[in-house]
mmCIF file with all atom_site columns, C-alpha atoms in Angstrom:
data_model
loop_
_atom_site.group_PDB
_atom_site.id
_atom_site.type_symbol
_atom_site.label_atom_id
_atom_site.label_alt_id
_atom_site.label_comp_id
_atom_site.label_asym_id
_atom_site.label_entity_id
_atom_site.label_seq_id
_atom_site.pdbx_PDB_ins_code
_atom_site.Cartn_x
_atom_site.Cartn_y
_atom_site.Cartn_z
_atom_site.occupancy
_atom_site.B_iso_or_equiv
_atom_site.pdbx_formal_charge
_atom_site.auth_seq_id
_atom_site.auth_comp_id
_atom_site.auth_asym_id
_atom_site.auth_atom_id
_atom_site.pdbx_PDB_model_num
ATOM 1   C CA . MET A 1 1   ? -29.916 -13.996 -32.897 1.00 0.00 ? 1   MET A CA 1
ATOM 2   C CA . SER A 1 2   ? -28.782 -10.706 -34.107 1.00 0.00 ? 2   SER A CA 1
ATOM 3   C CA . LEU A 1 3   ? -26.947 -8.119  -31.828 1.00 0.00 ? 3   LEU A CA 1
ATOM 4   C CA . SER A 1 4   ? -27.022 -4.300  -32.218 1.00 0.00 ? 4   SER A CA 1
ATOM 5   C CA . ARG A 1 5   ? -23.675 -2.749  -32.612 1.00 0.00 ? 5   ARG A CA 1
ATOM 6   C CA . ARG A 1 6   ? -24.261 -1.167  -29.171 1.00 0.00 ? 6   ARG A CA 1
ATOM 7   C CA . LYS A 1 7   ? -25.039 -4.451  -27.319 1.00 0.00 ? 7   LYS A CA 1
ATOM 8   C CA . PHE A 1 8   ? -22.121 -6.164  -29.120 1.00 0.00 ? 8   PHE A CA 1
ATOM 9   C CA . LEU A 1 9   ? -19.642 -3.390  -28.022 1.00 0.00 ? 9   LEU A CA 1
ATOM 10  C CA . ALA A 1 10  ? -20.991 -3.766  -24.448 1.00 0.00 ? 10  ALA A CA 1
ATOM 11  C CA . LEU A 1 11  ? -20.806 -7.474  -24.245 1.00 0.00 ? 11  LEU A CA 1
ATOM 12  C CA . SER A 1 12  ? -17.221 -7.220  -25.716 1.00 0.00 ? 12  SER A CA 1
ATOM 13  C CA . SER A 1 13  ? -15.994 -4.708  -23.283 1.00 0.00 ? 13  SER A CA 1
ATOM 14  C CA . THR A 1 14  ? -17.511 -6.633  -20.461 1.00 0.00 ? 14  THR A CA 1
ATOM 15  C CA . ALA A 1 15  ? -15.719 -9.943  -21.699 1.00 0.00 ? 15  ALA A CA 1
ATOM 16  C CA . LEU A 1 16  ? -12.426 -7.972  -21.919 1.00 0.00 ? 16  LEU A CA 1
ATOM 17  C CA . ILE A 1 17  ? -12.678 -6.494  -18.549 1.00 0.00 ? 17  ILE A CA 1
ATOM 18  C CA . SER A 1 18  ? -13.584 -9.928  -16.849 1.00 0.00 ? 18  SER A CA 1
ATOM 19  C CA . THR A 1 19  ? -10.484 -11.688 -19.082 1.00 0.00 ? 19  THR A CA 1
ATOM 20  C CA . ALA A 1 20  ? -8.150  -8.765  -17.676 1.00 0.00 ? 20  ALA A CA 1
ATOM 21  C CA . ALA A 1 21  ? -9.517  -9.344  -14.118 1.00 0.00 ? 21  ALA A CA 1
ATOM 22  C CA . LEU A 1 22  ? -8.942  -13.012 -14.214 1.00 0.00 ? 22  LEU A CA 1
ATOM 23  C CA . SER A 1 23  ? -5.264  -12.565 -15.317 1.00 0.00 ? 23  SER A CA 1
ATOM 24  C CA . HIS A 1 24  ? -4.343  -10.072 -12.712 1.00 0.00 ? 24  HIS A CA 1
ATOM 25  C CA . PRO A 1 25  ? -5.869  -11.484 -9.419  1.00 0.00 ? 25  PRO A CA 1
ATOM 26  C CA . ALA A 1 26  ? -5.225  -8.309  -7.528  1.00 0.00 ? 26  ALA A CA 1
ATOM 27  C CA . ARG A 1 27  ? -7.409  -6.375  -10.070 1.00 0.00 ? 27  ARG A CA 1
ATOM 28  C CA . ALA A 1 28  ? -9.991  -9.179  -10.087 1.00 0.00 ? 28  ALA A CA 1
ATOM 29  C CA . SER A 1 29  ? -10.499 -8.790  -6.241  1.00 0.00 ? 29  SER A CA 1
ATOM 30  C CA . ILE A 1 30  ? -10.521 -4.831  -6.175  1.00 0.00 ? 30  ILE A CA 1
ATOM 31  C CA . SER A 1 31  ? -13.103 -5.013  -9.061  1.00 0.00 ? 31  SER A CA 1
ATOM 32  C CA . GLN A 1 32  ? -15.334 -7.660  -6.921  1.00 0.00 ? 32  GLN A CA 1
ATOM 33  C CA . HIS A 1 33  ? -15.400 -5.051  -4.076  1.00 0.00 ? 33  HIS A CA 1
ATOM 34  C CA . PRO A 1 34  ? -15.754 -1.757  -5.801  1.00 0.00 ? 34  PRO A CA 1
ATOM 35  C CA . ILE A 1 35  ? -17.763 -0.048  -3.058  1.00 0.00 ? 35  ILE A CA 1
ATOM 36  C CA . GLU A 1 36  ? -15.252 0.609   -0.520  1.00 0.00 ? 36  GLU A CA 1
ATOM 37  C CA . ARG A 1 37  ? -11.506 0.122   0.712   1.00 0.00 ? 37  ARG A CA 1
ATOM 38  C CA . GLN A 1 38  ? -10.702 0.194   4.111   1.00 0.00 ? 38  GLN A CA 1
ATOM 39  C CA . LEU A 1 39  ? -7.289  -0.278  6.204   1.00 0.00 ? 39  LEU A CA 1
ATOM 40  C CA . ASP A 1 40  ? -6.777  -1.500  9.626   1.00 0.00 ? 40  ASP A CA 1
ATOM 41  C CA . LEU A 1 41  ? -3.332  -0.304  11.050  1.00 0.00 ? 41  LEU A CA 1
ATOM 42  C CA . LEU A 1 42  ? -1.293  -0.194  14.004  1.00 0.00 ? 42  LEU A CA 1
ATOM 43  C CA . HIS A 1 43  ? 1.755   1.897   14.179  1.00 0.00 ? 43  HIS A CA 1
ATOM 44  C CA . LEU A 1 44  ? 4.363   0.119   15.958  1.00 0.00 ? 44  LEU A CA 1
ATOM 45  C CA . HIS A 1 45  ? 6.475   3.118   17.149  1.00 0.00 ? 45  HIS A CA 1
ATOM 46  C CA . THR A 1 46  ? 3.642   5.104   18.467  1.00 0.00 ? 46  THR A CA 1
ATOM 47  C CA . GLY A 1 47  ? 1.088   2.497   19.442  1.00 0.00 ? 47  GLY A CA 1
ATOM 48  C CA . GLU A 1 48  ? -1.781  4.272   17.501  1.00 0.00 ? 48  GLU A CA 1
ATOM 49  C CA . ARG A 1 49  ? -4.574  2.320   15.828  1.00 0.00 ? 49  ARG A CA 1
ATOM 50  C CA . LEU A 1 50  ? -6.419  3.515   12.660  1.00 0.00 ? 50  LEU A CA 1
ATOM 51  C CA . THR A 1 51  ? -9.318  1.991   11.112  1.00 0.00 ? 51  THR A CA 1
ATOM 52  C CA . THR A 1 52  ? -10.372 3.924   8.053   1.00 0.00 ? 52  THR A CA 1
ATOM 53  C CA . ARG A 1 53  ? -12.472 3.623   5.006   1.00 0.00 ? 53  ARG A CA 1
ATOM 54  C CA . TYR A 1 54  ? -10.493 5.710   2.788   1.00 0.00 ? 54  TYR A CA 1
ATOM 55  C CA . TRP A 1 55  ? -12.038 4.914   -0.599  1.00 0.00 ? 55  TRP A CA 1
ATOM 56  C CA . GLU A 1 56  ? -15.653 4.566   -1.205  1.00 0.00 ? 56  GLU A CA 1
ATOM 57  C CA . GLN A 1 57  ? -17.914 4.528   -4.349  1.00 0.00 ? 57  GLN A CA 1
ATOM 58  C CA . GLY A 1 58  ? -15.130 5.763   -6.761  1.00 0.00 ? 58  GLY A CA 1
ATOM 59  C CA . HIS A 1 59  ? -13.761 8.413   -4.553  1.00 0.00 ? 59  HIS A CA 1
ATOM 60  C CA . TYR A 1 60  ? -11.204 9.031   -1.934  1.00 0.00 ? 60  TYR A CA 1
ATOM 61  C CA . HIS A 1 61  ? -12.214 10.517  1.253   1.00 0.00 ? 61  HIS A CA 1
ATOM 62  C CA . ALA A 1 62  ? -10.250 13.817  2.013   1.00 0.00 ? 62  ALA A CA 1
ATOM 63  C CA . ASP A 1 63  ? -11.015 13.342  6.056   1.00 0.00 ? 63  ASP A CA 1
ATOM 64  C CA . ALA A 1 64  ? -9.650  9.786   5.862   1.00 0.00 ? 64  ALA A CA 1
ATOM 65  C CA . LEU A 1 65  ? -6.657  10.685  3.758   1.00 0.00 ? 65  LEU A CA 1
ATOM 66  C CA . SER A 1 66  ? -5.894  13.699  6.250   1.00 0.00 ? 66  SER A CA 1
ATOM 67  C CA . GLU A 1 67  ? -5.974  11.031  9.171   1.00 0.00 ? 67  GLU A CA 1
ATOM 68  C CA . ILE A 1 68  ? -3.831  8.742   7.217   1.00 0.00 ? 68  ILE A CA 1
ATOM 69  C CA . ASN A 1 69  ? -1.200  11.405  6.729   1.00 0.00 ? 69  ASN A CA 1
ATOM 70  C CA . HIS A 1 70  ? -1.144  12.113  10.311  1.00 0.00 ? 70  HIS A CA 1
ATOM 71  C CA . PHE A 1 71  ? -0.827  8.442   11.246  1.00 0.00 ? 71  PHE A CA 1
ATOM 72  C CA . PHE A 1 72  ? 1.979   7.823   8.672   1.00 0.00 ? 72  PHE A CA 1
ATOM 73  C CA . ARG A 1 73  ? 3.749   10.833  10.097  1.00 0.00 ? 73  ARG A CA 1
ATOM 74  C CA . ASP A 1 74  ? 7.583   10.997  10.938  1.00 0.00 ? 74  ASP A CA 1
ATOM 75  C CA . HIS A 1 75  ? 7.021   9.638   14.654  1.00 0.00 ? 75  HIS A CA 1
ATOM 76  C CA . ARG A 1 76  ? 10.477  11.162  15.596  1.00 0.00 ? 76  ARG A CA 1
ATOM 77  C CA . ASN A 1 77  ? 9.623   14.867  14.943  1.00 0.00 ? 77  ASN A CA 1
ATOM 78  C CA . ASN A 1 78  ? 5.846   14.576  13.886  1.00 0.00 ? 78  ASN A CA 1
ATOM 79  C CA . GLN A 1 79  ? 6.361   16.177  10.560  1.00 0.00 ? 79  GLN A CA 1
ATOM 80  C CA . ILE A 1 80  ? 3.442   15.224  8.375   1.00 0.00 ? 80  ILE A CA 1
ATOM 81  C CA . ALA A 1 81  ? 3.397   14.925  4.423   1.00 0.00 ? 81  ALA A CA 1
ATOM 82  C CA . GLY A 1 82  ? 0.868   13.668  2.035   1.00 0.00 ? 82  GLY A CA 1
ATOM 83  C CA . ILE A 1 83  ? 0.593   9.924   1.581   1.00 0.00 ? 83  ILE A CA 1
ATOM 84  C CA . ASP A 1 84  ? 0.469   8.723   -2.202  1.00 0.00 ? 84  ASP A CA 1
ATOM 85  C CA . PRO A 1 85  ? -3.112  7.235   -2.481  1.00 0.00 ? 85  PRO A CA 1
ATOM 86  C CA . ALA A 1 86  ? -1.581  4.703   -4.839  1.00 0.00 ? 86  ALA A CA 1
ATOM 87  C CA . LEU A 1 87  ? 0.416   3.354   -1.971  1.00 0.00 ? 87  LEU A CA 1
ATOM 88  C CA . LEU A 1 88  ? -2.718  2.993   0.193   1.00 0.00 ? 88  LEU A CA 1
ATOM 89  C CA . ASP A 1 89  ? -4.407  0.951   -2.950  1.00 0.00 ? 89  ASP A CA 1
ATOM 90  C CA . SER A 1 90  ? -1.043  -1.077  -3.115  1.00 0.00 ? 90  SER A CA 1
ATOM 91  C CA . ILE A 1 91  ? -1.573  -2.095  0.603   1.00 0.00 ? 91  ILE A CA 1
ATOM 92  C CA . HIS A 1 92  ? -5.362  -2.720  0.139   1.00 0.00 ? 92  HIS A CA 1
ATOM 93  C CA . GLN A 1 93  ? -4.532  -4.921  -3.061  1.00 0.00 ? 93  GLN A CA 1
ATOM 94  C CA . LEU A 1 94  ? -1.942  -6.672  -0.860  1.00 0.00 ? 94  LEU A CA 1
ATOM 95  C CA . GLN A 1 95  ? -4.454  -7.745  1.750   1.00 0.00 ? 95  GLN A CA 1
ATOM 96  C CA . GLN A 1 96  ? -7.038  -8.683  -1.037  1.00 0.00 ? 96  GLN A CA 1
ATOM 97  C CA . HIS A 1 97  ? -4.605  -10.757 -2.801  1.00 0.00 ? 97  HIS A CA 1
ATOM 98  C CA . LEU A 1 98  ? -3.745  -12.728 0.434   1.00 0.00 ? 98  LEU A CA 1
ATOM 99  C CA . ASP A 1 99  ? -7.318  -12.548 1.572   1.00 0.00 ? 99  ASP A CA 1
ATOM 100 C CA . TYR A 1 100 ? -5.806  -11.067 4.845   1.00 0.00 ? 100 TYR A CA 1
ATOM 101 C CA . GLN A 1 101 ? -8.125  -10.185 7.797   1.00 0.00 ? 101 GLN A CA 1
ATOM 102 C CA . GLY A 1 102 ? -6.483  -8.340  10.492  1.00 0.00 ? 102 GLY A CA 1
ATOM 103 C CA . GLU A 1 103 ? -4.307  -5.257  11.396  1.00 0.00 ? 103 GLU A CA 1
ATOM 104 C CA . ILE A 1 104 ? -1.491  -4.440  9.293   1.00 0.00 ? 104 ILE A CA 1
ATOM 105 C CA . HIS A 1 105 ? 1.614   -3.269  11.373  1.00 0.00 ? 105 HIS A CA 1
ATOM 106 C CA . ILE A 1 106 ? 3.170   -0.157  10.271  1.00 0.00 ? 106 ILE A CA 1
ATOM 107 C CA . ILE A 1 107 ? 6.775   0.513   10.944  1.00 0.00 ? 107 ILE A CA 1
ATOM 108 C CA . SER A 1 108 ? 7.765   3.456   9.027   1.00 0.00 ? 108 SER A CA 1
ATOM 109 C CA . GLY A 1 109 ? 5.682   5.811   6.603   1.00 0.00 ? 109 GLY A CA 1
ATOM 110 C CA . TYR A 1 110 ? 6.898   9.089   5.795   1.00 0.00 ? 110 TYR A CA 1
ATOM 111 C CA . ARG A 1 111 ? 10.226  10.177  6.735   1.00 0.00 ? 111 ARG A CA 1
ATOM 112 C CA . SER A 1 112 ? 11.444  13.973  6.953   1.00 0.00 ? 112 SER A CA 1
ATOM 113 C CA . PRO A 1 113 ? 14.803  14.747  5.442   1.00 0.00 ? 113 PRO A CA 1
ATOM 114 C CA . GLU A 1 114 ? 16.240  15.111  8.760   1.00 0.00 ? 114 GLU A CA 1
ATOM 115 C CA . THR A 1 115 ? 15.198  11.824  10.029  1.00 0.00 ? 115 THR A CA 1
ATOM 116 C CA . ASN A 1 116 ? 16.297  10.191  6.705   1.00 0.00 ? 116 ASN A CA 1
ATOM 117 C CA . GLU A 1 117 ? 19.750  11.913  6.824   1.00 0.00 ? 117 GLU A CA 1
ATOM 118 C CA . LYS A 1 118 ? 20.194  10.603  10.474  1.00 0.00 ? 118 LYS A CA 1
ATOM 119 C CA . LEU A 1 119 ? 19.259  7.209   9.790   1.00 0.00 ? 119 LEU A CA 1
ATOM 120 C CA . ARG A 1 120 ? 21.681  7.050   6.618   1.00 0.00 ? 120 ARG A CA 1
ATOM 121 C CA . GLN A 1 121 ? 24.546  8.365   8.855   1.00 0.00 ? 121 GLN A CA 1
ATOM 122 C CA . GLN A 1 122 ? 23.746  5.534   11.376  1.00 0.00 ? 122 GLN A CA 1
ATOM 123 C CA . GLY A 1 123 ? 24.429  3.061   8.648   1.00 0.00 ? 123 GLY A CA 1
ATOM 124 C CA . ARG A 1 124 ? 20.844  1.778   8.781   1.00 0.00 ? 124 ARG A CA 1
ATOM 125 C CA . GLY A 1 125 ? 20.813  0.941   4.732   1.00 0.00 ? 125 GLY A CA 1
ATOM 126 C CA . VAL A 1 126 ? 18.423  4.133   4.270   1.00 0.00 ? 126 VAL A CA 1
ATOM 127 C CA . ALA A 1 127 ? 18.611  5.332   0.630   1.00 0.00 ? 127 ALA A CA 1
ATOM 128 C CA . LYS A 1 128 ? 19.621  9.058   0.137   1.00 0.00 ? 128 LYS A CA 1
ATOM 129 C CA . ARG A 1 129 ? 16.713  9.817   -1.959  1.00 0.00 ? 129 ARG A CA 1
ATOM 130 C CA . SER A 1 130 ? 14.219  7.261   -0.354  1.00 0.00 ? 130 SER A CA 1
ATOM 131 C CA . PHE A 1 131 ? 10.535  7.259   -1.339  1.00 0.00 ? 131 PHE A CA 1
ATOM 132 C CA . HIS A 1 132 ? 9.698   7.629   2.289   1.00 0.00 ? 132 HIS A CA 1
ATOM 133 C CA . LEU A 1 133 ? 10.695  11.211  1.905   1.00 0.00 ? 133 LEU A CA 1
ATOM 134 C CA . GLN A 1 134 ? 7.915   11.646  -0.638  1.00 0.00 ? 134 GLN A CA 1
ATOM 135 C CA . GLY A 1 135 ? 5.120   9.684   1.152   1.00 0.00 ? 135 GLY A CA 1
ATOM 136 C CA . ARG A 1 136 ? 5.506   7.053   -1.379  1.00 0.00 ? 136 ARG A CA 1
ATOM 137 C CA . ALA A 1 137 ? 6.764   4.246   0.713   1.00 0.00 ? 137 ALA A CA 1
ATOM 138 C CA . ILE A 1 138 ? 5.964   2.155   3.698   1.00 0.00 ? 138 ILE A CA 1
ATOM 139 C CA . ASP A 1 139 ? 7.786   -0.444  5.824   1.00 0.00 ? 139 ASP A CA 1
ATOM 140 C CA . LEU A 1 140 ? 5.087   -2.920  7.176   1.00 0.00 ? 140 LEU A CA 1
ATOM 141 C CA . ARG A 1 141 ? 4.242   -6.295  7.922   1.00 0.00 ? 141 ARG A CA 1
ATOM 142 C CA . LEU A 1 142 ? 1.032   -8.530  8.380   1.00 0.00 ? 142 LEU A CA 1
ATOM 143 C CA . PRO A 1 143 ? 1.376   -10.366 11.547  1.00 0.00 ? 143 PRO A CA 1
ATOM 144 C CA . LYS A 1 144 ? -0.887  -12.965 10.620  1.00 0.00 ? 144 LYS A CA 1
ATOM 145 C CA . ALA A 1 145 ? 0.784   -13.983 7.424   1.00 0.00 ? 145 ALA A CA 1
ATOM 146 C CA . ASP A 1 146 ? 4.192   -15.539 6.640   1.00 0.00 ? 146 ASP A CA 1
ATOM 147 C CA . LEU A 1 147 ? 6.610   -12.689 5.375   1.00 0.00 ? 147 LEU A CA 1
ATOM 148 C CA . SER A 1 148 ? 7.865   -14.845 2.400   1.00 0.00 ? 148 SER A CA 1
ATOM 149 C CA . ASP A 1 149 ? 3.911   -15.277 1.451   1.00 0.00 ? 149 ASP A CA 1
ATOM 150 C CA . VAL A 1 150 ? 3.462   -11.502 1.652   1.00 0.00 ? 150 VAL A CA 1
ATOM 151 C CA . ARG A 1 151 ? 6.711   -10.526 -0.422  1.00 0.00 ? 151 ARG A CA 1
ATOM 152 C CA . LYS A 1 152 ? 5.296   -13.347 -3.121  1.00 0.00 ? 152 LYS A CA 1
ATOM 153 C CA . ALA A 1 153 ? 1.901   -11.566 -3.162  1.00 0.00 ? 153 ALA A CA 1
ATOM 154 C CA . ALA A 1 154 ? 3.551   -8.083  -3.362  1.00 0.00 ? 154 ALA A CA 1
ATOM 155 C CA . LEU A 1 155 ? 5.656   -9.092  -6.189  1.00 0.00 ? 155 LEU A CA 1
ATOM 156 C CA . ALA A 1 156 ? 2.730   -10.707 -8.100  1.00 0.00 ? 156 ALA A CA 1
ATOM 157 C CA . LEU A 1 157 ? 0.937   -7.164  -7.946  1.00 0.00 ? 157 LEU A CA 1
ATOM 158 C CA . HIS A 1 158 ? 3.592   -5.426  -9.962  1.00 0.00 ? 158 HIS A CA 1
ATOM 159 C CA . ASN A 1 159 ? 2.768   -2.131  -8.264  1.00 0.00 ? 159 ASN A CA 1
ATOM 160 C CA . GLY A 1 160 ? 6.453   -0.529  -7.641  1.00 0.00 ? 160 GLY A CA 1
ATOM 161 C CA . GLY A 1 161 ? 9.328   -1.582  -5.330  1.00 0.00 ? 161 GLY A CA 1
ATOM 162 C CA . VAL A 1 162 ? 9.483   -4.312  -3.057  1.00 0.00 ? 162 VAL A CA 1
ATOM 163 C CA . GLY A 1 163 ? 12.181  -4.705  -0.240  1.00 0.00 ? 163 GLY A CA 1
ATOM 164 C CA . TYR A 1 164 ? 12.207  -7.966  1.630   1.00 0.00 ? 164 TYR A CA 1
ATOM 165 C CA . TYR A 1 165 ? 13.887  -7.834  5.058   1.00 0.00 ? 165 TYR A CA 1
ATOM 166 C CA . PRO A 1 166 ? 13.288  -11.148 6.657   1.00 0.00 ? 166 PRO A CA 1
ATOM 167 C CA . ASN A 1 167 ? 15.858  -10.929 9.506   1.00 0.00 ? 167 ASN A CA 1
ATOM 168 C CA . SER A 1 168 ? 13.979  -7.663  10.602  1.00 0.00 ? 168 SER A CA 1
ATOM 169 C CA . ASN A 1 169 ? 10.413  -9.036  9.746   1.00 0.00 ? 169 ASN A CA 1
ATOM 170 C CA . PHE A 1 170 ? 9.165   -6.452  7.507   1.00 0.00 ? 170 PHE A CA 1
ATOM 171 C CA . LEU A 1 171 ? 8.339   -5.726  3.837   1.00 0.00 ? 171 LEU A CA 1
ATOM 172 C CA . HIS A 1 172 ? 9.000   -2.171  2.122   1.00 0.00 ? 172 HIS A CA 1
ATOM 173 C CA . LEU A 1 173 ? 6.668   -1.306  -0.509  1.00 0.00 ? 173 LEU A CA 1
ATOM 174 C CA . ASP A 1 174 ? 6.842   1.886   -2.628  1.00 0.00 ? 174 ASP A CA 1
ATOM 175 C CA . THR A 1 175 ? 4.965   3.417   -5.584  1.00 0.00 ? 175 THR A CA 1
ATOM 176 C CA . GLY A 1 176 ? 8.289   3.891   -7.661  1.00 0.00 ? 176 GLY A CA 1
ATOM 177 C CA . ARG A 1 177 ? 9.258   1.755   -10.649 1.00 0.00 ? 177 ARG A CA 1
ATOM 178 C CA . LYS A 1 178 ? 9.019   -1.964  -10.350 1.00 0.00 ? 178 LYS A CA 1
ATOM 179 C CA . ARG A 1 179 ? 11.939  -3.537  -8.808  1.00 0.00 ? 179 ARG A CA 1
ATOM 180 C CA . GLN A 1 180 ? 12.881  -5.878  -5.882  1.00 0.00 ? 180 GLN A CA 1
ATOM 181 C CA . TRP A 1 181 ? 15.745  -6.414  -3.584  1.00 0.00 ? 181 TRP A CA 1
ATOM 182 C CA . GLY A 1 182 ? 16.515  -8.443  -0.076  1.00 0.00 ? 182 GLY A CA 1
#
């Protein structure tokens, strides 16, 4: 059987995409569910809950991103900043990688410069130029999953920074360069 150049290229690209998806489980699970991305969140400091479909059919929803920005606000002074959609995708990939069903507990999202400095002065181990200041970091826990398993999954995704805080029972994720601590 002879293939036209167009059919050959189409089959080749499909094979390459499938191979890439298999070598990266997080990408594989995202590609298997391309229709929507949803998060089910509980903010531990405010008690607020948010279930939102923030991405659907290849597009981020502006209204959902606005709700997320408000939800991840600095709860100490109600300042709001834009949350990096790549951070949301990292959270979604993490729950897909773990096949996690349930609420994600949010401890800290955006931090205003005033809050960040106050926490630094209190000796809480807060970085002076924290990614929380840019809406590019989150401290979270998945209460139905073992924290060490969540850490391993986050590291396997290679999406950015991963901080492990087992004594405080949370994981830090950010969209900075790939690194780990804790």
